[in-house]
Amino acid sequence: MATSAKKVSSVACPSCGVTNSPVPPSGRCVSCGASMELGRSRDEGEGRRGPDGFSVAWAGIALLVQAVLTAAIVVGLPMVVSAFDFEGRYGMMIAVPVWFVGGILLGMISPGKTVAEPVVATMLVAIPTVFQLMKSQTVRTLPLFMYVILAVIGVLFTMVGSYIGERIQMGPAPKRAGAD
C-alpha cells in the first residue's frame, strides 16, 4: 500500500521520462507538457512529441516570427543601409543564421516540445525568400539548385536552433527515471 502511494506522489513522464514530484495539478509534465496519465507505458503513449502533436497555433506564430525576421534582415536592411547588398549567395548566407536565431527564439518561448513548427514555418518562408533573391540578383548569380540547397541548410539550422531553444527553456538535461 505504501508503494502505491509513493507512485502517486511522483510519476515518471511517459513521453520524456522526467520524474514529476509531486504530480502537477494540471496532469501535465513540468518538462515537456505531455499528459501524465497513470498506467500508460512509454510504448503506448504519444511518443516523443507528446499528446498535442503538431500545433497549428505555434506554426502560425513561427511563420510570423520567421517571416518578419527574414523580411527585416534580408530585404529591409539593404533598403535602409545602402552598403548592404544581399543578393545571390550572400542573401542566403544571411538568411540561414537569421532562421537559426529564429529557431532558437521560438524554441525558448514555445510551451512543450515544438521543434517541428519552426521548421515548417522556415520551409514556407524559404520559398518566397529564394524567389526574391533570384529575382533581385544581378552580378552575383546562383543557379536555382544552389538556392534550394542553401534553403534546405537553413531549414536544418532552424531545426537545430529550435532544439537548442527548447534545451535552454527546459534547463539542464533531466535525469531519467531509474538512472540512479
Tab-separated table of N, CA and C in Angstrom:
chain	number	residue	atom	x	y	z
A	1	MET	N	0.813	-1.193	0.000
A	1	MET	CA	0.000	0.000	0.000
A	1	MET	C	0.860	1.263	0.000
A	2	ALA	N	1.978	1.209	0.734
A	2	ALA	CA	2.854	2.373	0.802
A	2	ALA	C	3.525	2.639	-0.541
A	3	THR	N	3.817	1.582	-1.292
A	3	THR	CA	4.460	1.786	-2.580
A	3	THR	C	3.514	2.401	-3.586
A	4	SER	N	2.213	2.082	-3.523
A	4	SER	CA	1.274	2.694	-4.463
A	4	SER	C	1.074	4.166	-4.150
A	5	ALA	N	1.120	4.536	-2.860
A	5	ALA	CA	1.016	5.959	-2.506
A	5	ALA	C	2.258	6.703	-2.981
A	6	LYS	N	3.413	6.027	-2.941
A	6	LYS	CA	4.644	6.663	-3.403
A	6	LYS	C	4.605	6.893	-4.911
A	7	LYS	N	4.025	5.952	-5.663
A	7	LYS	CA	3.936	6.104	-7.106
A	7	LYS	C	3.037	7.266	-7.489
A	8	VAL	N	2.000	7.531	-6.682
A	8	VAL	CA	1.093	8.634	-6.985
A	8	VAL	C	1.756	9.972	-6.671
A	9	SER	N	2.661	10.013	-5.661
A	9	SER	CA	3.285	11.279	-5.302
A	9	SER	C	4.374	11.695	-6.291
A	10	SER	N	4.962	10.747	-7.000
A	10	SER	CA	5.915	11.095	-8.042
A	10	SER	C	5.720	10.133	-9.215
A	11	VAL	N	5.658	10.712	-10.405
A	11	VAL	CA	5.378	9.932	-11.605
A	11	VAL	C	6.407	10.276	-12.671
A	12	ALA	N	6.893	9.241	-13.352
A	12	ALA	CA	7.798	9.459	-14.485
A	12	ALA	C	6.941	9.751	-15.713
A	13	CYS	N	7.309	10.788	-16.433
A	13	CYS	CA	6.570	11.177	-17.638
A	13	CYS	C	6.676	10.077	-18.693
A	14	PRO	N	5.558	9.658	-19.278
A	14	PRO	CA	5.619	8.624	-20.305
A	14	PRO	C	6.254	9.114	-21.608
A	15	SER	N	6.371	10.426	-21.782
A	15	SER	CA	6.927	10.971	-23.014
A	15	SER	C	8.430	11.211	-22.923
A	16	CYS	N	8.864	11.921	-21.876
A	16	CYS	CA	10.284	12.290	-21.802
A	16	CYS	C	11.040	11.597	-20.679
A	17	GLY	N	10.342	10.953	-19.735
A	17	GLY	CA	11.000	10.212	-18.670
A	17	GLY	C	11.367	11.023	-17.445
A	18	VAL	N	11.053	12.305	-17.411
A	18	VAL	CA	11.370	13.143	-16.258
A	18	VAL	C	10.462	12.768	-15.087
A	19	THR	N	11.042	12.669	-13.894
A	19	THR	CA	10.262	12.365	-12.702
A	19	THR	C	9.595	13.642	-12.218
A	20	ASN	N	8.272	13.616	-12.159
A	20	ASN	CA	7.491	14.763	-11.691
A	20	ASN	C	7.082	14.489	-10.257
A	21	SER	N	7.710	15.204	-9.335
A	21	SER	CA	7.414	15.010	-7.925
A	21	SER	C	7.224	16.370	-7.289
A	22	PRO	N	6.095	16.699	-6.798
A	22	PRO	CA	4.832	15.969	-6.810
A	22	PRO	C	4.177	16.040	-8.191
A	23	VAL	N	3.153	15.230	-8.364
A	23	VAL	CA	2.432	15.220	-9.629
A	23	VAL	C	1.758	16.577	-9.809
A	24	PRO	N	1.973	17.247	-10.938
A	24	PRO	CA	1.375	18.574	-11.146
A	24	PRO	C	-0.157	18.500	-11.155
A	25	PRO	N	-0.820	19.514	-10.618
A	25	PRO	CA	-2.291	19.507	-10.607
A	25	PRO	C	-2.895	19.539	-12.011
A	26	SER	N	-2.149	20.066	-12.984
A	26	SER	CA	-2.664	20.129	-14.350
A	26	SER	C	-2.660	18.758	-15.024
A	27	GLY	N	-1.909	17.809	-14.453
A	27	GLY	CA	-1.825	16.496	-15.053
A	27	GLY	C	-0.858	16.445	-16.227
A	28	ARG	N	-0.021	17.470	-16.374
A	28	ARG	CA	0.942	17.533	-17.475
A	28	ARG	C	2.353	17.579	-16.904
A	29	CYS	N	3.294	17.033	-17.658
A	29	CYS	CA	4.699	17.007	-17.262
A	29	CYS	C	5.245	18.429	-17.170
A	30	VAL	N	6.022	18.696	-16.131
A	30	VAL	CA	6.599	20.031	-15.975
A	30	VAL	C	7.719	20.283	-16.973
A	31	SER	N	8.276	19.235	-17.561
A	31	SER	CA	9.370	19.393	-18.508
A	31	SER	C	8.900	19.554	-19.944
A	32	CYS	N	8.021	18.631	-20.391
A	32	CYS	CA	7.649	18.644	-21.813
A	32	CYS	C	6.176	18.946	-22.056
A	33	GLY	N	5.353	18.965	-21.020
A	33	GLY	CA	3.945	19.291	-21.195
A	33	GLY	C	3.070	18.120	-21.607
A	34	ALA	N	3.623	16.909	-21.658
A	34	ALA	CA	2.832	15.742	-22.062
A	34	ALA	C	1.866	15.344	-20.954
A	35	SER	N	0.812	14.646	-21.326
A	35	SER	CA	-0.182	14.170	-20.370
A	35	SER	C	0.461	13.152	-19.439
A	36	MET	N	0.141	13.231	-18.163
A	36	MET	CA	0.709	12.339	-17.158
A	36	MET	C	-0.275	11.252	-16.749
A	37	GLU	N	-1.007	10.704	-17.703
A	37	GLU	CA	-1.977	9.667	-17.384
A	37	GLU	C	-1.262	8.473	-16.785
A	38	LEU	N	-1.726	8.059	-15.602
A	38	LEU	CA	-1.130	6.904	-14.953
A	38	LEU	C	-1.535	5.644	-15.690
A	39	GLY	N	-0.653	4.680	-15.714
A	39	GLY	CA	-0.971	3.418	-16.344
A	39	GLY	C	-0.603	3.349	-17.816
A	40	ARG	N	-0.171	4.428	-18.394
A	40	ARG	CA	0.256	4.413	-19.796
A	40	ARG	C	1.735	4.131	-19.835
A	41	SER	N	2.110	3.185	-20.618
A	41	SER	CA	3.534	2.913	-20.768
A	41	SER	C	4.096	3.837	-21.842
A	42	ARG	N	5.396	3.886	-21.924
A	42	ARG	CA	6.041	4.741	-22.909
A	42	ARG	C	5.723	4.291	-24.328
A	43	ASP	N	5.574	2.974	-24.537
A	43	ASP	CA	5.273	2.458	-25.872
A	43	ASP	C	3.831	2.764	-26.269
A	44	GLU	N	2.916	2.782	-25.300
A	44	GLU	CA	1.520	3.079	-25.612
A	44	GLU	C	1.271	4.568	-25.729
A	45	GLY	N	2.171	5.362	-25.163
A	45	GLY	CA	1.958	6.805	-25.078
A	45	GLY	C	2.042	7.488	-26.427
A	46	GLU	N	2.148	8.777	-26.345
A	46	GLU	CA	2.108	9.591	-27.547
A	46	GLU	C	3.440	9.632	-28.253
A	47	GLY	N	4.467	9.032	-27.684
A	47	GLY	CA	5.784	9.082	-28.303
A	47	GLY	C	6.563	10.282	-27.806
A	48	ARG	N	7.607	10.623	-28.475
A	48	ARG	CA	8.477	11.710	-28.041
A	48	ARG	C	7.837	13.085	-28.246
A	49	ARG	N	6.852	13.219	-29.107
A	49	ARG	CA	6.279	14.518	-29.410
A	49	ARG	C	5.230	14.956	-28.395
A	50	GLY	N	4.716	14.076	-27.589
A	50	GLY	CA	3.707	14.465	-26.616
A	50	GLY	C	2.316	14.311	-27.185
A	51	PRO	N	1.316	14.600	-26.362
A	51	PRO	CA	-0.062	14.335	-26.761
A	51	PRO	C	-0.606	15.317	-27.781
A	52	ASP	N	-0.043	16.490	-27.821
A	52	ASP	CA	-0.618	17.530	-28.666
A	52	ASP	C	-0.177	17.440	-30.115
A	53	GLY	N	0.930	16.750	-30.391
A	53	GLY	CA	1.417	16.640	-31.755
A	53	GLY	C	1.806	17.998	-32.317
A	54	PHE	N	1.467	18.225	-33.562
A	54	PHE	CA	1.798	19.469	-34.256
A	54	PHE	C	0.819	20.564	-33.847
A	55	SER	N	1.324	21.700	-33.430
A	55	SER	CA	0.490	22.812	-33.009
A	55	SER	C	0.369	23.833	-34.147
A	56	VAL	N	-0.844	23.957	-34.677
A	56	VAL	CA	-1.077	24.907	-35.767
A	56	VAL	C	-0.882	26.337	-35.280
A	57	ALA	N	-1.269	26.607	-34.048
A	57	ALA	CA	-1.107	27.960	-33.499
A	57	ALA	C	0.366	28.339	-33.429
A	58	TRP	N	1.203	27.425	-32.936
A	58	TRP	CA	2.626	27.733	-32.845
A	58	TRP	C	3.293	27.738	-34.209
A	59	ALA	N	2.754	26.981	-35.136
A	59	ALA	CA	3.267	27.051	-36.511
A	59	ALA	C	2.979	28.429	-37.102
A	60	GLY	N	1.803	28.979	-36.817
A	60	GLY	CA	1.467	30.327	-37.275
A	60	GLY	C	2.350	31.381	-36.633
A	61	ILE	N	2.592	31.234	-35.327
A	61	ILE	CA	3.479	32.172	-34.631
A	61	ILE	C	4.892	32.069	-35.204
A	62	ALA	N	5.344	30.840	-35.434
A	62	ALA	CA	6.675	30.628	-36.008
A	62	ALA	C	6.768	31.224	-37.408
A	63	LEU	N	5.711	31.068	-38.198
A	63	LEU	CA	5.683	31.639	-39.543
A	63	LEU	C	5.789	33.159	-39.473
A	64	LEU	N	5.054	33.763	-38.562
A	64	LEU	CA	5.106	35.218	-38.398
A	64	LEU	C	6.501	35.674	-37.970
A	65	VAL	N	7.078	35.006	-36.978
A	65	VAL	CA	8.406	35.387	-36.477
A	65	VAL	C	9.463	35.241	-37.569
A	66	GLN	N	9.468	34.085	-38.248
A	66	GLN	CA	10.476	33.860	-39.281
A	66	GLN	C	10.288	34.811	-40.462
A	67	ALA	N	9.050	35.087	-40.836
A	67	ALA	CA	8.803	36.000	-41.952
A	67	ALA	C	9.250	37.420	-41.616
A	68	VAL	N	8.951	37.874	-40.408
A	68	VAL	CA	9.336	39.229	-40.006
A	68	VAL	C	10.859	39.342	-39.907
A	69	LEU	N	11.508	38.353	-39.280
A	69	LEU	CA	12.968	38.399	-39.178
A	69	LEU	C	13.631	38.380	-40.556
A	70	THR	N	13.148	37.502	-41.428
A	70	THR	CA	13.735	37.397	-42.767
A	70	THR	C	13.505	38.671	-43.566
A	71	ALA	N	12.292	39.182	-43.521
A	71	ALA	CA	11.998	40.410	-44.269
A	71	ALA	C	12.807	41.586	-43.722
A	72	ALA	N	12.946	41.669	-42.411
A	72	ALA	CA	13.674	42.793	-41.820
A	72	ALA	C	15.157	42.756	-42.164
A	73	ILE	N	15.768	41.584	-42.076
A	73	ILE	CA	17.210	41.494	-42.276
A	73	ILE	C	17.575	41.373	-43.756
A	74	VAL	N	16.955	40.446	-44.467
A	74	VAL	CA	17.368	40.154	-45.840
A	74	VAL	C	16.838	41.187	-46.824
A	75	VAL	N	15.625	41.690	-46.606
A	75	VAL	CA	15.031	42.641	-47.555
A	75	VAL	C	15.104	44.080	-47.035
A	76	GLY	N	14.736	44.292	-45.781
A	76	GLY	CA	14.644	45.644	-45.238
A	76	GLY	C	15.977	46.310	-44.955
A	77	LEU	N	16.927	45.564	-44.400
A	77	LEU	CA	18.218	46.151	-44.049
A	77	LEU	C	18.954	46.735	-45.261
A	78	PRO	N	18.995	46.053	-46.424
A	78	PRO	CA	19.642	46.678	-47.589
A	78	PRO	C	18.912	47.917	-48.091
A	79	MET	N	17.623	48.038	-47.803
A	79	MET	CA	16.886	49.250	-48.195
A	79	MET	C	17.292	50.437	-47.335
A	80	VAL	N	17.615	50.175	-46.067
A	80	VAL	CA	17.965	51.244	-45.138
A	80	VAL	C	19.451	51.584	-45.231
A	81	VAL	N	20.300	50.564	-45.272
A	81	VAL	CA	21.747	50.762	-45.341
A	81	VAL	C	22.197	50.343	-46.736
A	82	SER	N	22.524	51.312	-47.555
A	82	SER	CA	22.844	51.013	-48.956
A	82	SER	C	24.151	50.241	-49.118
A	83	ALA	N	24.995	50.216	-48.087
A	83	ALA	CA	26.250	49.463	-48.174
A	83	ALA	C	26.002	47.955	-48.193
A	84	PHE	N	24.842	47.528	-47.664
A	84	PHE	CA	24.497	46.104	-47.680
A	84	PHE	C	23.787	45.773	-48.977
A	85	ASP	N	24.267	44.738	-49.636
A	85	ASP	CA	23.640	44.301	-50.869
A	85	ASP	C	23.534	42.780	-50.821
A	86	PHE	N	22.448	42.274	-50.234
A	86	PHE	CA	22.268	40.837	-50.073
A	86	PHE	C	21.600	40.268	-51.313
A	87	GLU	N	22.392	39.962	-52.307
A	87	GLU	CA	21.848	39.299	-53.481
A	87	GLU	C	22.606	37.998	-53.673
A	88	GLY	N	22.002	37.074	-54.367
A	88	GLY	CA	22.649	35.795	-54.630
A	88	GLY	C	22.957	35.037	-53.364
A	89	ARG	N	24.142	34.445	-53.323
A	89	ARG	CA	24.505	33.604	-52.185
A	89	ARG	C	24.630	34.399	-50.901
A	90	TYR	N	24.964	35.689	-51.004
A	90	TYR	CA	25.098	36.499	-49.799
A	90	TYR	C	23.748	36.665	-49.092
A	91	GLY	N	22.699	36.769	-49.845
A	91	GLY	CA	21.368	36.838	-49.247
A	91	GLY	C	21.009	35.559	-48.526
A	92	MET	N	21.328	34.425	-49.141
A	92	MET	CA	21.042	33.141	-48.491
A	92	MET	C	21.980	32.913	-47.314
A	93	MET	N	23.217	33.407	-47.410
A	93	MET	CA	24.149	33.246	-46.299
A	93	MET	C	23.746	34.101	-45.098
A	94	ILE	N	22.966	35.131	-45.327
A	94	ILE	CA	22.418	35.918	-44.225
A	94	ILE	C	21.124	35.276	-43.718
A	95	ALA	N	20.331	34.705	-44.621
A	95	ALA	CA	19.055	34.100	-44.241
A	95	ALA	C	19.242	32.889	-43.330
A	96	VAL	N	20.269	32.093	-43.581
A	96	VAL	CA	20.482	30.875	-42.782
A	96	VAL	C	20.676	31.209	-41.300
A	97	PRO	N	21.587	32.123	-40.914
A	97	PRO	CA	21.691	32.448	-39.486
A	97	PRO	C	20.456	33.146	-38.932
A	98	VAL	N	19.754	33.905	-39.764
A	98	VAL	CA	18.507	34.539	-39.307
A	98	VAL	C	17.501	33.458	-38.935
A	99	TRP	N	17.378	32.430	-39.754
A	99	TRP	CA	16.446	31.336	-39.459
A	99	TRP	C	16.899	30.534	-38.244
A	100	PHE	N	18.213	30.390	-38.063
A	100	PHE	CA	18.755	29.708	-36.886
A	100	PHE	C	18.379	30.457	-35.613
A	101	VAL	N	18.596	31.763	-35.626
A	101	VAL	CA	18.247	32.588	-34.461
A	101	VAL	C	16.733	32.553	-34.222
A	102	GLY	N	15.949	32.606	-35.298
A	102	GLY	CA	14.501	32.491	-35.156
A	102	GLY	C	14.099	31.171	-34.533
A	103	GLY	N	14.780	30.073	-34.911
A	103	GLY	CA	14.510	28.771	-34.306
A	103	GLY	C	14.827	28.764	-32.824
A	104	ILE	N	15.943	29.390	-32.444
A	104	ILE	CA	16.288	29.471	-31.021
A	104	ILE	C	15.230	30.259	-30.260
A	105	LEU	N	14.843	31.410	-30.791
A	105	LEU	CA	13.830	32.234	-30.116
A	105	LEU	C	12.517	31.480	-29.952
A	106	LEU	N	12.087	30.811	-31.003
A	106	LEU	CA	10.823	30.076	-30.936
A	106	LEU	C	10.918	28.892	-29.985
A	107	GLY	N	12.066	28.214	-29.963
A	107	GLY	CA	12.243	27.117	-29.020
A	107	GLY	C	12.230	27.586	-27.584
A	108	MET	N	12.724	28.794	-27.344
A	108	MET	CA	12.758	29.327	-25.984
A	108	MET	C	11.390	29.768	-25.484
A	109	ILE	N	10.512	30.236	-26.371
A	109	ILE	CA	9.236	30.783	-25.906
A	109	ILE	C	8.064	29.821	-26.030
A	110	SER	N	8.198	28.767	-26.816
A	110	SER	CA	7.064	27.873	-27.041
A	110	SER	C	6.925	26.878	-25.895
A	111	PRO	N	5.688	26.573	-25.498
A	111	PRO	CA	5.487	25.597	-24.429
A	111	PRO	C	5.642	24.179	-24.971
A	112	GLY	N	6.188	23.299	-24.143
A	112	GLY	CA	6.350	21.916	-24.568
A	112	GLY	C	7.423	21.785	-25.623
A	113	LYS	N	7.382	20.665	-26.326
A	113	LYS	CA	8.392	20.406	-27.354
A	113	LYS	C	7.811	20.744	-28.714
A	114	THR	N	8.123	21.930	-29.181
A	114	THR	CA	7.649	22.372	-30.501
A	114	THR	C	8.857	22.639	-31.383
A	115	VAL	N	9.423	21.572	-31.928
A	115	VAL	CA	10.575	21.692	-32.812
A	115	VAL	C	10.125	21.706	-34.266
A	116	ALA	N	9.049	21.001	-34.573
A	116	ALA	CA	8.602	20.887	-35.968
A	116	ALA	C	7.976	22.182	-36.484
A	117	GLU	N	7.336	22.935	-35.627
A	117	GLU	CA	6.628	24.138	-36.062
A	117	GLU	C	7.559	25.184	-36.672
A	118	PRO	N	8.710	25.521	-36.039
A	118	PRO	CA	9.623	26.465	-36.689
A	118	PRO	C	10.197	25.935	-38.000
A	119	VAL	N	10.378	24.621	-38.091
A	119	VAL	CA	10.923	24.028	-39.313
A	119	VAL	C	9.941	24.201	-40.470
A	120	VAL	N	8.666	23.912	-40.209
A	120	VAL	CA	7.641	24.077	-41.247
A	120	VAL	C	7.520	25.547	-41.629
A	121	ALA	N	7.564	26.421	-40.637
A	121	ALA	CA	7.482	27.860	-40.918
A	121	ALA	C	8.654	28.321	-41.772
A	122	THR	N	9.842	27.820	-41.487
A	122	THR	CA	11.014	28.214	-42.265
A	122	THR	C	10.915	27.700	-43.696
A	123	MET	N	10.366	26.496	-43.867
A	123	MET	CA	10.157	26.000	-45.231
A	123	MET	C	9.244	26.937	-46.006
A	124	LEU	N	8.195	27.410	-45.351
A	124	LEU	CA	7.258	28.309	-46.022
A	124	LEU	C	7.865	29.692	-46.279
A	125	VAL	N	8.755	30.134	-45.409
A	125	VAL	CA	9.419	31.429	-45.591
A	125	VAL	C	10.542	31.318	-46.619
A	126	ALA	N	11.175	30.158	-46.710
A	126	ALA	CA	12.307	29.982	-47.623
A	126	ALA	C	11.875	30.085	-49.082
A	127	ILE	N	10.678	29.654	-49.397
A	127	ILE	CA	10.224	29.676	-50.796
A	127	ILE	C	10.184	31.096	-51.353
A	128	PRO	N	9.459	32.033	-50.715
A	128	PRO	CA	9.481	33.392	-51.279
A	128	PRO	C	10.843	34.075	-51.147
A	129	THR	N	11.622	33.693	-50.121
A	129	THR	CA	12.960	34.271	-49.979
A	129	THR	C	13.838	33.884	-51.161
A	130	VAL	N	13.794	32.615	-51.551
A	130	VAL	CA	14.571	32.151	-52.693
A	130	VAL	C	14.139	32.892	-53.956
A	131	PHE	N	12.833	33.014	-54.173
A	131	PHE	CA	12.366	33.705	-55.380
A	131	PHE	C	12.741	35.188	-55.367
A	132	GLN	N	12.660	35.822	-54.206
A	132	GLN	CA	13.043	37.232	-54.099
A	132	GLN	C	14.523	37.421	-54.396
A	133	LEU	N	15.353	36.559	-53.827
A	133	LEU	CA	16.791	36.693	-54.049
A	133	LEU	C	17.176	36.350	-55.484
A	134	MET	N	16.484	35.390	-56.088
A	134	MET	CA	16.759	35.077	-57.500
A	134	MET	C	16.344	36.232	-58.403
A	135	LYS	N	15.201	36.838	-58.075
A	135	LYS	CA	14.691	37.939	-58.889
A	135	LYS	C	15.597	39.164	-58.796
A	136	SER	N	16.184	39.383	-57.629
A	136	SER	CA	16.976	40.592	-57.422
A	136	SER	C	18.450	40.423	-57.777
A	137	GLN	N	18.881	39.208	-58.118
A	137	GLN	CA	20.302	39.022	-58.403
A	137	GLN	C	20.689	39.686	-59.723
A	138	THR	N	21.830	40.340	-59.711
A	138	THR	CA	22.327	40.989	-60.925
A	138	THR	C	23.732	40.505	-61.255
A	139	VAL	N	24.661	40.752	-60.365
A	139	VAL	CA	26.047	40.398	-60.622
A	139	VAL	C	26.378	39.037	-60.014
A	140	ARG	N	25.997	38.841	-58.777
A	140	ARG	CA	26.322	37.605	-58.062
A	140	ARG	C	25.197	36.600	-58.274
A	141	THR	N	25.263	35.853	-59.338
A	141	THR	CA	24.174	34.935	-59.676
A	141	THR	C	24.479	33.516	-59.224
A	142	LEU	N	23.422	32.810	-58.867
A	142	LEU	CA	23.493	31.411	-58.482
A	142	LEU	C	22.434	30.638	-59.261
A	143	PRO	N	22.692	29.382	-59.565
A	143	PRO	CA	21.633	28.572	-60.174
A	143	PRO	C	20.587	28.187	-59.124
A	144	LEU	N	19.407	27.833	-59.577
A	144	LEU	CA	18.286	27.511	-58.691
A	144	LEU	C	18.630	26.401	-57.710
A	145	PHE	N	19.321	25.360	-58.164
A	145	PHE	CA	19.599	24.245	-57.262
A	145	PHE	C	20.462	24.671	-56.076
A	146	MET	N	21.317	25.669	-56.255
A	146	MET	CA	22.125	26.164	-55.134
A	146	MET	C	21.259	26.905	-54.121
A	147	TYR	N	20.278	27.653	-54.624
A	147	TYR	CA	19.330	28.289	-53.708
A	147	TYR	C	18.561	27.243	-52.915
A	148	VAL	N	18.156	26.174	-53.587
A	148	VAL	CA	17.413	25.108	-52.914
A	148	VAL	C	18.285	24.446	-51.853
A	149	ILE	N	19.541	24.173	-52.186
A	149	ILE	CA	20.453	23.563	-51.213
A	149	ILE	C	20.652	24.481	-50.007
A	150	LEU	N	20.861	25.762	-50.256
A	150	LEU	CA	21.034	26.707	-49.150
A	150	LEU	C	19.760	26.847	-48.323
A	151	ALA	N	18.597	26.771	-48.955
A	151	ALA	CA	17.332	26.822	-48.218
A	151	ALA	C	17.178	25.583	-47.331
A	152	VAL	N	17.548	24.418	-47.839
A	152	VAL	CA	17.485	23.194	-47.030
A	152	VAL	C	18.453	23.285	-45.853
A	153	ILE	N	19.630	23.830	-46.085
A	153	ILE	CA	20.582	24.037	-44.984
A	153	ILE	C	19.978	24.983	-43.951
A	154	GLY	N	19.300	26.031	-44.408
A	154	GLY	CA	18.637	26.950	-43.485
A	154	GLY	C	17.558	26.272	-42.672
A	155	VAL	N	16.799	25.381	-43.298
A	155	VAL	CA	15.753	24.641	-42.579
A	155	VAL	C	16.394	23.734	-41.533
A	156	LEU	N	17.499	23.081	-41.877
A	156	LEU	CA	18.188	22.231	-40.907
A	156	LEU	C	18.753	23.057	-39.747
A	157	PHE	N	19.274	24.233	-40.060
A	157	PHE	CA	19.762	25.107	-38.995
A	157	PHE	C	18.613	25.565	-38.101
A	158	THR	N	17.443	25.749	-38.664
A	158	THR	CA	16.277	26.105	-37.856
A	158	THR	C	15.933	24.977	-36.898
A	159	MET	N	16.022	23.739	-37.380
A	159	MET	CA	15.726	22.593	-36.520
A	159	MET	C	16.711	22.533	-35.354
A	160	VAL	N	17.982	22.728	-35.652
A	160	VAL	CA	18.998	22.731	-34.592
A	160	VAL	C	18.744	23.891	-33.633
A	161	GLY	N	18.439	25.060	-34.177
A	161	GLY	CA	18.164	26.226	-33.331
A	161	GLY	C	16.961	26.027	-32.440
A	162	SER	N	15.884	25.444	-32.969
A	162	SER	CA	14.694	25.234	-32.138
A	162	SER	C	14.959	24.193	-31.060
A	163	TYR	N	15.780	23.189	-31.357
A	163	TYR	CA	16.148	22.213	-30.331
A	163	TYR	C	16.980	22.884	-29.234
A	164	ILE	N	17.936	23.727	-29.632
A	164	ILE	CA	18.749	24.447	-28.653
A	164	ILE	C	17.865	25.351	-27.798
A	165	GLY	N	16.909	26.032	-28.439
A	165	GLY	CA	15.981	26.871	-27.684
A	165	GLY	C	15.154	26.072	-26.692
A	166	GLU	N	14.718	24.880	-27.079
A	166	GLU	CA	13.974	24.011	-26.156
A	166	GLU	C	14.857	23.603	-24.983
A	167	ARG	N	16.109	23.274	-25.246
A	167	ARG	CA	17.019	22.874	-24.168
A	167	ARG	C	17.286	24.049	-23.236
A	168	ILE	N	17.410	25.254	-23.782
A	168	ILE	CA	17.595	26.439	-22.937
A	168	ILE	C	16.367	26.645	-22.062
A	169	GLN	N	15.189	26.471	-22.649
A	169	GLN	CA	13.945	26.662	-21.915
A	169	GLN	C	13.805	25.643	-20.785
A	170	MET	N	14.172	24.391	-21.033
A	170	MET	CA	13.985	23.340	-20.041
A	170	MET	C	15.092	23.297	-19.001
A	171	GLY	N	16.201	23.969	-19.237
A	171	GLY	CA	17.304	23.933	-18.292
A	171	GLY	C	18.199	22.739	-18.574
A	172	PRO	N	18.974	22.328	-17.580
A	172	PRO	CA	19.884	21.206	-17.792
A	172	PRO	C	19.120	19.922	-18.125
A	173	ALA	N	19.806	18.997	-18.753
A	173	ALA	CA	19.181	17.735	-19.132
A	173	ALA	C	18.605	17.040	-17.905
A	174	PRO	N	17.365	16.570	-17.994
A	174	PRO	CA	16.751	15.924	-16.828
A	174	PRO	C	17.326	14.546	-16.597
A	175	LYS	N	17.269	14.122	-15.328
A	175	LYS	CA	17.700	12.766	-15.012
A	175	LYS	C	16.576	11.821	-15.394
A	176	ARG	N	16.927	10.742	-16.025
A	176	ARG	CA	15.953	9.724	-16.421
A	176	ARG	C	15.492	8.943	-15.199
A	177	ALA	N	14.254	8.478	-15.253
A	177	ALA	CA	13.720	7.672	-14.170
A	177	ALA	C	14.507	6.366	-14.095
A	178	GLY	N	14.956	6.001	-12.919
A	178	GLY	CA	15.687	4.759	-12.730
A	178	GLY	C	17.138	4.842	-13.159
A	179	ALA	N	17.677	6.033	-13.375
A	179	ALA	CA	19.061	6.174	-13.818
A	179	ALA	C	20.007	6.364	-12.637
A	180	ASP	N	19.545	6.092	-11.430
A	180	ASP	CA	20.383	6.291	-10.240
A	180	ASP	C	21.442	5.266	-10.134
